[in-house]
N, CA, C and O of each residue as an XYZ file, in Angstrom:
936
protein
N       0.827     -1.189      0.000
C       0.000      0.000      0.000
C       0.865      1.243      0.000
O       1.911      1.278      0.647
N       0.433      2.257     -0.720
C       1.116      3.547     -0.712
C       0.182      4.622     -0.153
O      -1.032      4.584     -0.355
N       0.777      5.567      0.547
C       0.021      6.641      1.188
C       0.734      7.954      0.917
O       1.923      8.091      1.204
N       0.015      8.913      0.367
C       0.593     10.233      0.051
C       0.112     11.258      1.071
O      -1.086     11.405      1.310
N       1.071     11.963      1.666
C       0.798     12.874      2.776
C       1.351     14.254      2.443
O       2.448     14.375      1.898
N       0.587     15.294      2.773
C       1.040     16.662      2.550
C       0.926     17.506      3.797
O       0.231     17.152      4.749
N       1.633     18.648      3.775
C       1.578     19.610      4.875
C       1.739     21.008      4.298
O       2.558     21.234      3.407
N       0.942     21.952      4.821
C       0.989     23.302      4.258
C       0.534     24.316      5.298
O      -0.572     24.221      5.832
N       1.403     25.296      5.582
C       1.038     26.474      6.361
C       0.520     27.503      5.359
O       1.285     28.029      4.551
N      -0.783     27.789      5.415
C      -1.415     28.613      4.375
C      -1.484     30.095      4.727
O      -2.124     30.862      4.007
N      -0.834     30.523      5.829
C      -0.762     31.939      6.210
C      -2.155     32.577      6.188
O      -2.384     33.598      5.540
N      -3.060     31.951      6.905
C      -4.471     32.334      7.028
C      -5.121     32.687      5.690
O      -6.069     33.471      5.637
N      -4.601     32.100      4.613
C      -5.178     32.215      3.266
C      -5.293     33.661      2.801
O      -6.199     34.011      2.046
N      -4.362     34.500      3.261
C      -4.474     35.917      2.901
C      -4.125     36.169      1.438
O      -4.529     37.188      0.877
N      -3.372     35.246      0.803
C      -2.943     35.446     -0.578
C      -3.571     34.458     -1.540
O      -3.159     34.373     -2.697
N      -4.567     33.706     -1.075
C      -5.142     32.662     -1.911
C      -6.536     32.333     -1.400
O      -7.055     33.014     -0.515
N      -7.135     31.299     -1.951
C      -8.433     30.790     -1.500
C      -8.315     29.292     -1.253
O      -7.366     28.651     -1.704
N      -9.273     28.751     -0.543
C      -9.295     27.303     -0.315
C      -9.354     26.557     -1.642
O      -8.696     25.532     -1.816
N     -10.134     27.069     -2.562
C     -10.287     26.412     -3.851
C      -8.979     26.421     -4.638
O      -8.635     25.425     -5.275
N      -8.250     27.528     -4.602
C      -6.982     27.598     -5.324
C      -5.953     26.646     -4.729
O      -5.203     26.002     -5.463
N      -5.914     26.553     -3.402
C      -5.004     25.613     -2.750
C      -5.375     24.176     -3.121
O      -4.500     23.360     -3.411
N      -6.664     23.875     -3.110
C      -7.095     22.529     -3.479
C      -6.733     22.163     -4.902
O      -6.301     21.041     -5.168
N      -6.904     23.101     -5.820
C      -6.557     22.831     -7.224
C      -5.054     22.663     -7.391
O      -4.609     21.848     -8.200
N      -4.266     23.424     -6.635
C      -2.813     23.304     -6.714
C      -2.346     21.940     -6.209
O      -1.441     21.343     -6.792
N      -2.954     21.441     -5.134
C      -2.534     20.177     -4.536
C      -3.129     18.958     -5.237
O      -2.608     17.853     -5.085
N      -4.195     19.131     -5.993
C      -4.892     17.995     -6.596
C      -3.985     17.074     -7.417
O      -4.133     15.857     -7.308
N      -3.047     17.589     -8.239
C      -2.212     16.680     -9.037
C      -1.325     15.752     -8.205
O      -0.834     14.751     -8.726
N      -1.112     16.061     -6.933
C      -0.247     15.225     -6.099
C      -0.995     14.024     -5.508
O      -0.382     13.172     -4.865
N      -2.307     13.952     -5.719
C      -3.117     12.800     -5.313
C      -2.876     12.438     -3.838
O      -2.616     11.283     -3.503
N      -2.967     13.440     -2.979
C      -2.707     13.242     -1.561
C      -3.872     12.507     -0.893
O      -5.034     12.702     -1.248
N      -3.536     11.670      0.068
C      -4.528     10.955      0.858
C      -4.784     11.615      2.204
O      -5.877     11.501      2.760
N      -3.780     12.302      2.726
C      -3.854     12.980      4.014
C      -3.137     14.308      3.913
O      -2.063     14.394      3.317
N      -3.727     15.358      4.498
C      -3.081     16.671      4.510
C      -3.255     17.289      5.889
O      -4.343     17.250      6.464
N      -2.177     17.858      6.416
C      -2.250     18.662      7.614
C      -2.025     20.117      7.248
O      -0.982     20.468      6.697
N      -2.995     20.961      7.548
C      -2.867     22.400      7.305
C      -2.653     23.115      8.631
O      -3.094     22.646      9.680
N      -1.973     24.255      8.572
C      -1.925     25.137      9.744
C      -2.043     26.588      9.297
O      -1.872     26.911      8.121
N      -2.342     27.463     10.275
C      -2.708     28.859     10.025
C      -3.891     28.934      9.057
O      -3.871     29.674      8.073
N      -4.918     28.145      9.369
C      -6.103     28.045      8.523
C      -7.180     29.007      9.024
O      -7.356     29.147     10.234
N      -7.906     29.674      8.116
C      -9.016     30.538      8.539
C     -10.141     29.747      9.183
O     -10.284     28.546      8.951
N     -10.934     30.428      9.990
C     -12.103     29.826     10.608
C     -13.148     29.502      9.537
O     -13.151     30.094      8.457
N     -14.028     28.559      9.850
C     -15.105     28.233      8.925
C     -14.852     26.948      8.160
O     -14.210     26.030      8.672
N     -15.355     26.881      6.937
C     -15.317     25.659      6.125
C     -14.144     25.636      5.158
O     -14.226     24.974      4.123
N     -13.064     26.330      5.455
C     -11.943     26.460      4.519
C     -11.392     25.090      4.126
O     -11.215     24.819      2.938
N     -11.121     24.229      5.097
C     -10.503     22.936      4.804
C     -11.438     22.045      3.996
O     -10.995     21.370      3.067
N     -12.714     22.034      4.332
C     -13.674     21.237      3.574
C     -13.761     21.725      2.133
O     -13.893     20.918      1.212
N     -13.688     23.017      1.935
C     -13.733     23.567      0.579
C     -12.508     23.143     -0.226
O     -12.626     22.763     -1.390
N     -11.335     23.208      0.395
C     -10.127     22.731     -0.292
C     -10.258     21.253     -0.618
O      -9.839     20.811     -1.688
N     -10.840     20.485      0.301
C     -11.009     19.057      0.096
C     -11.908     18.734     -1.081
O     -11.674     17.752     -1.786
N     -12.917     19.530     -1.302
C     -13.806     19.273     -2.437
C     -13.054     19.391     -3.756
O     -13.357     18.670     -4.706
N     -12.079     20.290     -3.824
C     -11.266     20.421     -5.036
C     -10.317     19.242     -5.212
O      -9.905     18.936     -6.331
N      -9.971     18.580     -4.114
C      -8.994     17.494     -4.135
C      -9.645     16.118     -4.124
O      -8.957     15.107     -4.270
N     -10.952     16.067     -3.954
C     -11.622     14.786     -3.844
C     -11.460     14.135     -2.487
O     -11.577     12.915     -2.369
N     -11.191     14.931     -1.458
C     -11.039     14.437     -0.084
C     -12.222     14.930      0.737
O     -12.421     16.136      0.882
N     -13.002     14.009      1.271
C     -14.302     14.370      1.827
C     -14.336     14.498      3.345
O     -15.361     14.899      3.896
N     -13.243     14.169      4.041
C     -13.289     14.088      5.498
C     -12.332     15.106      6.116
O     -11.124     15.057      5.885
N     -12.889     16.032      6.909
C     -12.089     17.119      7.467
C     -12.348     17.253      8.957
O     -13.429     16.938      9.455
N     -11.315     17.734      9.660
C     -11.452     18.078     11.074
C     -10.727     19.389     11.319
O      -9.568     19.549     10.936
N     -11.421     20.337     11.963
C     -10.858     21.648     12.267
C     -10.615     21.771     13.762
O     -11.504     21.503     14.571
N      -9.389     22.181     14.125
C      -9.095     22.446     15.521
C      -9.763     23.723     16.002
O     -10.275     24.508     15.204
N      -9.753     23.923     17.324
C     -10.416     25.085     17.927
C      -9.439     26.062     18.561
O      -9.852     27.102     19.076
N      -8.124     25.738     18.532
C      -7.105     26.598     19.146
C      -6.355     27.319     18.039
O      -5.797     26.678     17.148
N      -6.334     28.638     18.084
C      -5.637     29.404     17.068
C      -4.253     29.804     17.582
O      -4.124     30.263     18.717
N      -3.226     29.634     16.761
C      -1.837     29.854     17.187
C      -1.639     31.268     17.707
O      -2.003     32.244     17.051
N      -1.053     31.363     18.902
C      -0.722     32.640     19.543
C      -1.947     33.527     19.730
O      -1.815     34.741     19.883
N      -3.127     32.937     19.719
C      -4.394     33.674     19.830
C      -4.581     34.654     18.680
O      -5.381     35.583     18.785
N      -3.848     34.456     17.573
C      -4.052     35.296     16.397
C      -5.346     34.888     15.697
O      -5.839     33.773     15.872
N      -5.877     35.797     14.913
C      -7.104     35.497     14.182
C      -6.792     34.538     13.031
O      -5.827     34.738     12.292
N      -7.617     33.495     12.884
C      -7.551     32.605     11.726
C      -6.206     31.884     11.573
O      -5.597     31.917     10.503
N      -5.753     31.240     12.636
C      -4.541     30.425     12.565
C      -4.797     29.072     13.226
O      -4.136     28.697     14.195
N      -5.776     28.350     12.673
C      -6.160     27.048     13.202
C      -5.377     25.925     12.517
O      -4.820     26.113     11.435
N      -5.342     24.770     13.155
C      -4.760     23.561     12.574
C      -5.885     22.628     12.157
O      -6.870     22.472     12.878
N      -5.737     22.002     10.980
C      -6.805     21.149     10.470
C      -6.236     19.898      9.809
O      -5.042     19.817      9.520
N      -7.121     18.920      9.577
C      -6.769     17.658      8.923
C      -7.765     17.398      7.796
O      -8.967     17.621      7.941
N      -7.241     16.926      6.680
C      -8.057     16.546      5.527
C      -7.684     15.127      5.138
O      -6.500     14.807      5.033
N      -8.685     14.262      4.919
C      -8.414     12.840      4.698
C      -9.295     12.266      3.595
O     -10.418     12.715      3.366
N      -8.746     11.254      2.917
C      -9.519     10.533      1.904
C     -10.481      9.531      2.543
O     -11.504      9.187      1.951
N     -10.156      9.064      3.743
C     -10.985      8.062      4.417
C     -11.584      8.675      5.683
O     -11.086      9.690      6.169
N     -12.645      8.073      6.221
C     -13.292      8.632      7.410
C     -12.357      8.716      8.611
O     -11.466      7.884      8.781
N     -12.574      9.731      9.435
C     -11.838      9.920     10.681
C     -12.664      9.288     11.796
O     -13.831      9.630     11.985
N     -12.050      8.364     12.531
C     -12.806      7.628     13.539
C     -12.624      8.204     14.939
O     -13.387      7.863     15.843
N     -11.653      9.049     15.136
C     -11.459      9.721     16.417
C     -10.701     11.003     16.158
O      -9.715     10.992     15.421
N     -11.132     12.109     16.744
C     -10.449     13.386     16.560
C     -10.248     14.061     17.907
O     -10.968     13.786     18.867
N      -9.262     14.946     17.966
C      -9.022     15.699     19.185
C      -7.980     16.773     18.961
O      -7.435     16.905     17.866
N      -7.709     17.533     19.997
C      -6.704     18.593     19.921
C      -6.019     18.722     21.273
O      -6.672     18.735     22.316
N      -4.693     18.817     21.239
C      -3.887     18.963     22.452
C      -3.382     20.398     22.529
O      -2.720     20.882     21.611
N      -3.697     21.071     23.625
C      -3.294     22.460     23.871
C      -1.877     22.467     24.430
O      -1.575     21.717     25.359
N      -1.005     23.306     23.874
C       0.399     23.351     24.305
C       0.770     24.782     24.648
O       0.638     25.680     23.816
N       1.240     24.998     25.884
C       1.673     26.326     26.310
C       2.926     26.190     27.164
O       3.022     25.302     28.011
N       3.885     27.081     26.930
C       5.141     27.065     27.672
C       5.463     28.471     28.147
O       4.795     29.432     27.767
N       6.485     28.587     28.976
C       6.944     29.890     29.452
C       7.956     30.438     28.449
O       9.122     30.046     28.468
N       7.521     31.335     27.583
C       8.403     31.909     26.573
C       7.906     31.637     25.174
O       7.118     30.718     24.952
N       8.369     32.445     24.219
C       7.911     32.284     22.848
C       6.464     32.718     22.715
O       5.915     33.357     23.612
N       5.849     32.369     21.594
C       4.433     32.690     21.458
C       3.590     31.529     21.969
O       3.993     30.369     21.878
N       2.440     31.846     22.497
C       1.514     30.866     23.050
C       0.084     31.260     22.717
O      -0.201     32.440     22.510
N      -0.830     30.276     22.662
C      -0.576     28.843     22.764
C      -0.269     28.234     21.404
O      -0.487     28.849     20.360
N       0.243     27.009     21.446
C       0.338     26.167     20.263
C      -0.659     25.023     20.449
O      -1.275     24.897     21.508
N      -0.815     24.196     19.422
C      -1.678     23.030     19.579
C      -1.364     21.987     18.518
O      -0.716     22.261     17.508
N      -1.847     20.786     18.786
C      -1.703     19.652     17.868
C      -3.090     19.065     17.666
O      -3.717     18.625     18.630
N      -3.587     19.051     16.419
C      -4.843     18.342     16.142
C      -4.492     16.924     15.710
O      -3.447     16.696     15.101
N      -5.364     15.977     16.026
C      -5.048     14.577     15.765
C      -6.300     13.813     15.380
O      -7.415     14.190     15.740
N      -6.096     12.731     14.641
C      -7.216     11.891     14.219
C      -6.708     10.486     13.951
O      -5.539     10.284     13.623
N      -7.595      9.529     14.096
C      -7.326      8.143     13.723
C      -8.101      7.820     12.451
O      -9.203      8.325     12.237
N      -7.519      6.983     11.619
C      -8.190      6.512     10.415
C      -7.558      5.194      9.990
O      -6.561      4.766     10.571
N      -8.131      4.554      8.984
C      -7.590      3.291      8.510
C      -7.513      3.321      6.991
O      -8.499      3.593      6.307
N      -6.315      3.035      6.476
C      -6.108      2.905      5.038
C      -5.869      1.428      4.734
O      -4.801      0.889      5.025
N      -6.873      0.785      4.148
C      -6.769     -0.652      3.944
C      -6.658     -1.366      5.274
O      -7.526     -1.221      6.134
N      -5.597     -2.137      5.450
C      -5.382     -2.860      6.706
C      -4.510     -2.093      7.689
O      -4.167     -2.613      8.750
N      -4.150     -0.865      7.346
C      -3.194     -0.112      8.166
C      -3.918      0.959      8.987
O      -4.456      1.906      8.413
N      -3.945      0.829     10.329
C      -4.465      1.915     11.173
C      -3.407      3.005     11.315
O      -2.235      2.713     11.555
N      -3.820      4.250     11.169
C      -2.894      5.373     11.203
C      -3.381      6.417     12.203
O      -4.567      6.746     12.233
N      -2.475      6.934     13.014
C      -2.727      8.113     13.847
C      -2.018      9.288     13.169
O      -0.830      9.212     12.854
N      -2.764     10.376     12.948
C      -2.233     11.517     12.199
C      -2.322     12.774     13.048
O      -3.352     13.051     13.661
N      -1.218     13.540     13.077
C      -1.157     14.802     13.817
C      -0.815     15.941     12.866
O       0.038     15.788     11.992
N      -1.478     17.083     13.035
C      -1.136     18.312     12.317
C      -0.861     19.382     13.360
O      -1.679     19.603     14.254
N       0.291     20.053     13.253
C       0.684     20.956     14.334
C       1.334     22.240     13.814
O       1.738     22.340     12.655
N       1.416     23.199     14.706
C       2.140     24.445     14.487
C       2.722     24.846     15.831
O       1.977     25.179     16.752
N       4.054     24.818     15.958
C       4.700     25.098     17.236
C       5.797     26.137     17.050
O       6.273     26.383     15.942
N       6.177     26.732     18.164
C       7.232     27.747     18.175
C       8.535     27.106     18.639
O       8.566     26.424     19.663
N       9.603     27.324     17.889
C      10.925     26.884     18.320
C      11.630     28.081     18.935
O      12.143     28.945     18.225
N      11.650     28.126     20.255
C      12.200     29.303     20.919
C      13.473     28.988     21.684
O      13.957     29.838     22.431
N      14.030     27.797     21.524
C      15.299     27.471     22.147
C      15.241     27.275     23.646
O      16.281     27.253     24.304
N      14.049     27.132     24.202
C      13.932     26.925     25.634
C      14.153     25.458     25.979
O      13.883     24.584     25.155
N      14.641     25.175     27.186
C      14.830     23.773     27.579
C      13.537     22.967     27.494
O      13.561     21.780     27.167
N      12.404     23.616     27.790
C      11.106     22.946     27.682
C      10.170     23.803     26.831
O       9.181     24.345     27.324
N      10.498     23.912     25.557
C       9.674     24.659     24.620
C       8.560     23.793     24.055
O       8.350     22.661     24.490
N       7.848     24.347     23.074
C       6.723     23.625     22.469
C       7.135     22.255     21.943
O       6.488     21.250     22.237
N       8.229     22.219     21.155
C       8.637     20.952     20.540
C       8.988     19.922     21.609
O       8.707     18.734     21.455
N       9.607     20.392     22.697
C       9.951     19.475     23.797
C       8.685     18.864     24.386
O       8.627     17.656     24.616
N       7.657     19.704     24.634
C       6.424     19.185     25.212
C       5.697     18.256     24.244
O       5.124     17.245     24.651
N       5.724     18.607     22.960
C       5.109     17.722     21.967
C       5.809     16.367     21.964
O       5.157     15.325     21.902
N       7.143     16.386     22.032
C       7.909     15.132     22.041
C       7.616     14.315     23.287
O       7.425     13.102     23.203
N       7.579     14.973     24.452
C       7.458     14.254     25.718
C       6.022     13.902     26.081
O       5.783     12.873     26.713
N       5.057     14.742     25.690
C       3.695     14.557     26.179
C       2.704     14.119     25.101
O       1.602     13.677     25.425
N       3.077     14.236     23.831
C       2.168     13.836     22.754
C       2.743     12.668     21.966
O       2.125     11.605     21.892
N       3.921     12.856     21.377
C       4.433     11.857     20.447
C       5.141     10.684     21.111
O       5.199      9.603     20.526
N       5.678     10.864     22.309
C       6.395      9.743     22.927
C       5.464      8.543     23.108
O       5.907      7.402     22.976
N       4.214      8.772     23.400
C       3.264      7.675     23.571
C       2.790      7.110     22.240
O       2.068      6.113     22.211
N       3.192      7.743     21.129
C       2.752      7.309     19.807
C       3.831      6.537     19.060
O       3.559      5.982     17.996
N       5.052      6.488     19.594
C       6.167      5.918     18.857
C       6.030      4.438     18.544
O       6.693      3.942     17.632
N       5.181      3.716     19.283
C       5.035      2.291     19.061
C       3.931      1.924     18.093
O       3.659      0.740     17.891
N       3.281      2.920     17.485
C       2.210      2.650     16.543
C       2.488      3.410     15.249
O       3.440      4.187     15.178
N       1.674      3.192     14.240
C       1.893      3.863     12.958
C       1.343      5.289     13.049
O       0.139      5.514     12.923
N       2.238      6.233     13.266
C       1.856      7.626     13.492
C       2.632      8.527     12.552
O       3.822      8.329     12.311
N       1.923      9.534     12.020
C       2.535     10.555     11.150
C       2.201     11.909     11.741
O       1.047     12.176     12.076
N       3.197     12.763     11.872
C       3.020     14.085     12.471
C       3.624     15.140     11.555
O       4.833     15.144     11.323
N       2.792     16.033     11.035
C       3.245     17.006     10.040
C       2.975     18.419     10.530
O       2.144     18.643     11.410
N       3.699     19.374      9.935
C       3.377     20.757     10.221
C       4.558     21.686     10.161
O       5.638     21.338      9.684
N       4.320     22.890     10.664
C       5.315     23.945     10.766
C       5.963     23.813     12.143
O       5.419     24.265     13.151
N       7.143     23.180     12.160
C       7.847     22.931     13.418
C       8.745     24.099     13.818
O       9.207     24.159     14.957
N       8.996     25.023     12.897
C       9.873     26.162     13.169
C      11.250     25.730     13.669
O      11.853     26.412     14.498
N      11.745     24.609     13.172
C      13.104     24.178     13.492
C      13.631     23.334     12.342
O      12.867     22.875     11.493
N      14.957     23.133     12.324
C      15.623     22.420     11.239
C      16.068     21.035     11.697
O      16.187     20.772     12.893
N      16.310     20.164     10.738
C      16.963     18.897     11.066
C      18.279     19.181     11.779
O      19.056     20.025     11.333
N      18.533     18.490     12.872
C      19.768     18.696     13.626
C      19.629     19.672     14.768
O      20.496     19.716     15.642
N      18.549     20.472     14.792
C      18.307     21.341     15.941
C      17.959     20.492     17.159
O      17.507     19.355     17.027
N      18.173     21.055     18.340
C      17.849     20.327     19.564
C      16.390     19.932     19.632
O      16.060     18.841     20.096
N      15.494     20.829     19.162
C      14.069     20.514     19.199
C      13.757     19.308     18.315
O      13.001     18.425     18.720
N      14.333     19.264     17.110
C      14.081     18.138     16.226
C      14.703     16.860     16.784
O      14.138     15.776     16.635
N      15.874     16.985     17.431
C      16.496     15.814     18.055
C      15.583     15.213     19.121
O      15.488     13.992     19.245
N      14.908     16.077     19.893
C      13.981     15.572     20.915
C      12.829     14.805     20.275
O      12.413     13.760     20.774
N      12.321     15.333     19.172
C      11.217     14.668     18.482
C      11.657     13.320     17.930
O      10.916     12.340     18.012
N      12.862     13.267     17.368
C      13.339     12.001     16.821
C      13.662     11.012     17.943
O      13.522      9.801     17.766
N      14.094     11.529     19.097
C      14.356     10.649     20.239
C      13.073     10.039     20.793
O      13.116      9.036     21.505
N      11.920     10.651     20.461
C      10.627     10.124     20.901
C      10.156      8.981     20.013
O       9.047      8.477     20.191
N      10.992      8.562     19.048
C      10.650      7.421     18.214
C      10.253      7.773     16.805
O       9.641      6.962     16.110
N      10.594      8.989     16.363
C      10.165      9.460     15.047
C      11.349      9.735     14.130
O      12.482      9.907     14.580
N      11.060      9.772     12.845
C      12.061     10.032     11.821
C      11.479     11.016     10.815
O      10.306     10.925     10.451
N      12.299     11.950     10.374
C      11.854     12.918      9.371
C      11.906     12.292      7.987
O      12.868     11.608      7.639
N      10.858     12.534      7.200
C      10.853     12.061      5.811
C      12.015     12.652      5.023
O      12.472     12.043      4.056
N      12.502     13.823      5.416
C      13.631     14.437      4.692
C      14.864     13.545      4.734
O      15.684     13.590      3.817
N      15.011     12.743      5.771
C      16.200     11.879      5.892
C      16.170     10.731      4.883
O      17.202     10.120      4.608
N      15.002     10.439      4.334
C      14.878      9.326      3.407
C      14.937      9.752      1.946
O      14.970      8.905      1.053
N      14.949     11.038      1.700
C      14.895     11.544      0.331
C      16.248     12.113     -0.090
O      16.994     12.605      0.757
N      16.578     12.058     -1.374
C      17.870     12.565     -1.853
C      17.871     14.088     -1.968
O      18.050     14.644     -3.052
N      17.667     14.751     -0.830
C      17.613     16.206     -0.792
C      18.590     16.725      0.251
O      18.715     16.150      1.333
N      19.278     17.805     -0.073
C      20.125     18.481      0.897
C      19.328     19.641      1.468
O      19.298     20.726      0.886
N      18.680     19.415      2.610
C      17.798     20.445      3.152
C      18.554     21.682      3.614
O      17.942     22.731      3.815
N      19.869     21.586      3.787
C      20.625     22.768      4.210
C      20.701     23.816      3.105
O      20.994     24.979      3.382
N      20.444     23.428      1.863
C      20.497     24.379      0.748
C      19.111     24.748      0.242
O      18.984     25.432     -0.774
N      18.057     24.298      0.949
C      16.686     24.549      0.526
C      15.951     25.347      1.607
O      16.492     25.601      2.683
N      14.721     25.733      1.303
C      13.927     26.444      2.305
C      12.446     26.221      2.042
O      12.022     26.028      0.903
N      11.671     26.250      3.116
C      10.213     26.243      3.000
C       9.624     27.579      3.441
O       8.424     27.801      3.278
N      10.434     28.466      3.992
C      10.034     29.813      4.380
C      11.217     30.740      4.136
O      12.316     30.405      4.580
N      11.078     31.872      3.471
C       9.905     32.615      3.090
C       9.721     32.512      1.584
O      10.590     32.932      0.820
N       8.599     31.958      1.157
C       8.366     31.746     -0.266
C       8.271     33.054     -1.027
O       8.637     33.113     -2.201
N       7.784     34.107     -0.379
C       7.640     35.402     -1.045
C       8.959     36.171     -1.105
O       9.175     36.968     -2.018
N       9.832     35.934     -0.141
C      11.067     36.705     -0.043
C      12.215     35.778      0.359
O      12.498     35.627      1.548
N      12.879     35.155     -0.623
C      13.965     34.217     -0.302
C      15.094     34.854      0.504
O      15.824     34.145      1.195
N      15.253     36.169      0.432
C      16.294     36.832      1.218
C      16.008     36.728      2.717
O      16.908     36.906      3.537
N      14.772     36.443      3.065
C      14.402     36.248      4.468
C      14.229     34.761      4.791
O      13.492     34.406      5.710
N      14.904     33.903      4.042
C      14.761     32.462      4.213
C      15.145     32.024      5.622
O      16.142     32.480      6.183
N      14.331     31.128      6.181
C      14.649     30.490      7.465
C      14.985     29.018      7.271
O      15.090     28.266      8.240
N      15.155     28.606      6.007
C      15.496     27.219      5.731
C      14.277     26.313      5.725
O      13.146     26.781      5.599
N      14.513     25.020      5.862
C      13.441     24.022      5.858
C      12.947     23.848      7.290
O      13.591     23.192      8.109
N      11.793     24.448      7.578
C      11.234     24.393      8.933
C       9.898     23.652      8.972
O       9.274     23.545     10.027
N       9.463     23.143      7.820
C       8.245     22.332      7.744
C       8.664     20.872      7.551
O       9.568     20.575      6.770
N       7.997     19.965      8.270
C       8.448     18.579      8.293
C       7.289     17.595      8.284
O       6.177     17.903      8.712
N       7.582     16.414      7.788
C       6.692     15.252      7.894
C       7.462     14.190      8.665
O       8.453     13.655      8.169
N       7.012     13.885      9.869
C       7.647     12.872     10.703
C       6.787     11.616     10.730
O       5.563     11.687     10.613
N       7.435     10.467     10.885
C       6.687      9.222     11.028
C       7.367      8.349     12.073
O       8.580      8.422     12.270
N       6.567      7.523     12.739
C       7.110      6.662     13.793
C       7.942      5.549     13.181
O       7.548      4.935     12.189
N       9.094      5.295     13.781
C       9.984      4.261     13.254
C       9.393      2.870     13.416
O       9.846      1.927     12.767
N       8.380      2.731     14.279
C       7.718      1.433     14.432
C       6.774      1.135     13.266
O       6.304      0.006     13.124
N       6.497      2.127     12.442
C       5.571      1.943     11.334
C       6.249      1.141     10.216
O       7.370      1.476      9.834
N       5.611      0.099      9.682
C       6.233     -0.738      8.641
C       6.177     -0.053      7.272
O       5.470     -0.506      6.371
N       6.918      1.027      7.130
C       6.852      1.790      5.887
C       8.202      2.441      5.606
O       9.088      2.485      6.459
N       8.324      2.943      4.384
C       9.489      3.742      4.011
C       9.017      4.852      3.089
O       8.001      4.714      2.409
N       9.755      5.947      3.068
C       9.426      7.075      2.200
C      10.084      6.842      0.848
O      11.301      6.678      0.765
N       9.282      6.828     -0.210
C       9.803      6.524     -1.545
C       9.779      7.722     -2.481
O      10.378      7.677     -3.556
N       9.094      8.793     -2.091
C       9.037      9.986     -2.943
C       8.587     11.153     -2.091
O       8.135     10.976     -0.960
N       8.716     12.347     -2.644
C       8.277     13.526     -1.917
C       9.189     14.704     -2.171
O      10.125     14.627     -2.967
N       8.900     15.814     -1.474
C       9.736     16.990     -1.634
C       9.003     18.259     -1.273
O       7.915     18.241     -0.697
N       9.630     19.358     -1.631
C       9.063     20.698     -1.456
C       8.388     21.086     -2.764
O       8.993     20.963     -3.829
N       7.151     21.549     -2.701
C       6.416     21.941     -3.900
C       6.775     23.382     -4.243
O       6.457     24.312     -3.502
N       7.438     23.545     -5.370
C       7.872     24.868     -5.810
C       6.807     25.464     -6.732
O       6.471     24.875     -7.759
N       6.284     26.620     -6.368
C       5.230     27.269     -7.128
C       5.764     28.525     -7.812
O       6.513     29.300     -7.218
N       5.372     28.709     -9.056
C       5.765     29.932     -9.768
C       5.169     31.153     -9.084
O       5.813     32.199     -9.002
N       3.933     31.020     -8.589
C       3.270     32.077     -7.834
C       2.984     31.548     -6.433
O       2.050     30.764     -6.263
N       3.752     31.950     -5.427
C       3.502     31.457     -4.073
C       2.086     31.805     -3.607
O       1.559     32.875     -3.911
N       1.491     30.881     -2.868
C       0.162     31.107     -2.316
C       0.216     31.412     -0.824
O      -0.805     31.730     -0.214
N       1.415     31.314     -0.236
C       1.606     31.540      1.193
C       3.078     31.860      1.410
O       3.899     31.685      0.510
N       3.409     32.334      2.619
C       4.824     32.578      2.917
C       5.584     31.261      3.136
O       6.815     31.253      3.134
N       4.869     30.167      3.323
C       5.481     28.836      3.384
C       5.260     28.109      2.069
O       4.329     28.416      1.325
N       6.132     27.137      1.788
C       5.940     26.257      0.646
C       5.278     24.962      1.124
O       5.585     24.484      2.216
N       4.382     24.392      0.328
C       3.818     23.087      0.699
C       4.841     21.980      0.537
O       5.749     22.079     -0.288
N       4.694     20.927      1.323
C       5.588     19.772      1.238
C       4.752     18.503      1.163
O       3.575     18.506      1.525
N       5.372     17.402      0.686
C       4.638     16.136      0.593
C       5.608     14.971      0.673
O       6.810     15.127      0.457
N       5.068     13.805      0.985
C       5.868     12.572      1.010
C       4.964     11.395      0.673
O       3.791     11.370      1.046
N       5.526     10.421     -0.037
C       4.802      9.192     -0.331
C       5.406      8.055      0.472
O       6.610      7.807      0.409
N       4.561      7.367      1.226
C       4.974      6.231      2.051
C       4.562      4.932      1.352
O       3.473      4.826      0.787
N       5.456      3.960      1.406
C       5.159      2.625      0.916
C       5.168      1.679      2.113
O       6.154      1.599      2.845
N       4.064      0.964      2.303
C       3.914      0.074      3.460
C       4.221     -1.360      3.048
O       3.790     -1.820      1.991
N       4.971     -2.060      3.893
C       5.259     -3.460      3.639
C       4.064     -4.304      4.050
O       3.213     -3.848      4.814
N       3.995     -5.536      3.548
C       2.882     -6.428      3.861
C       2.903     -6.766      5.344
O       2.045     -7.510      5.819
């Protein structure tokens, strides 16, 4: 079985519409998408209609209490359990959150997380709490966690996440992420490098066989969308 997963920080859709994002992503034939900085309302469901994905879940916590910065999930198959974990630390912007859902693709049960966290270099920052209080309990099952992590491969925050039993899809692809960026799509001179990631639990019987950063001639957000294709063993 193959599973195609995407992640996109849409910058509260200030430069695009749900329909335009859906049409842009449609050729990638994604099965699961995690969005962040999503406007309130039916934005994710509208994007899903353009992509042929009928099942959506919208979180209720907006990043840093800003207007229209929700985390959402879009799926090809029904969501059998949904929820959201509130994350707040001393320092950086608050709150952050992780939306999550369970679903089944064929014979494979999957737990999926979509998140947006602040990397502020604190000993117990958002990524640390996500690693210790959310993902550490997920490392023994087939779990995928995507989003705007605001950190790079090799950063302490990413090391904590990988120590919780996860691996970045970037490590499986022939890409040098040190020479690439997912932010700022509008202004490369303000690049922060590759700060958007797709993580998966090492206990999951799968490998990443394709994927990358989606380069658009006309950016639709200050972030670039990313995707990965997983191949599951029997």
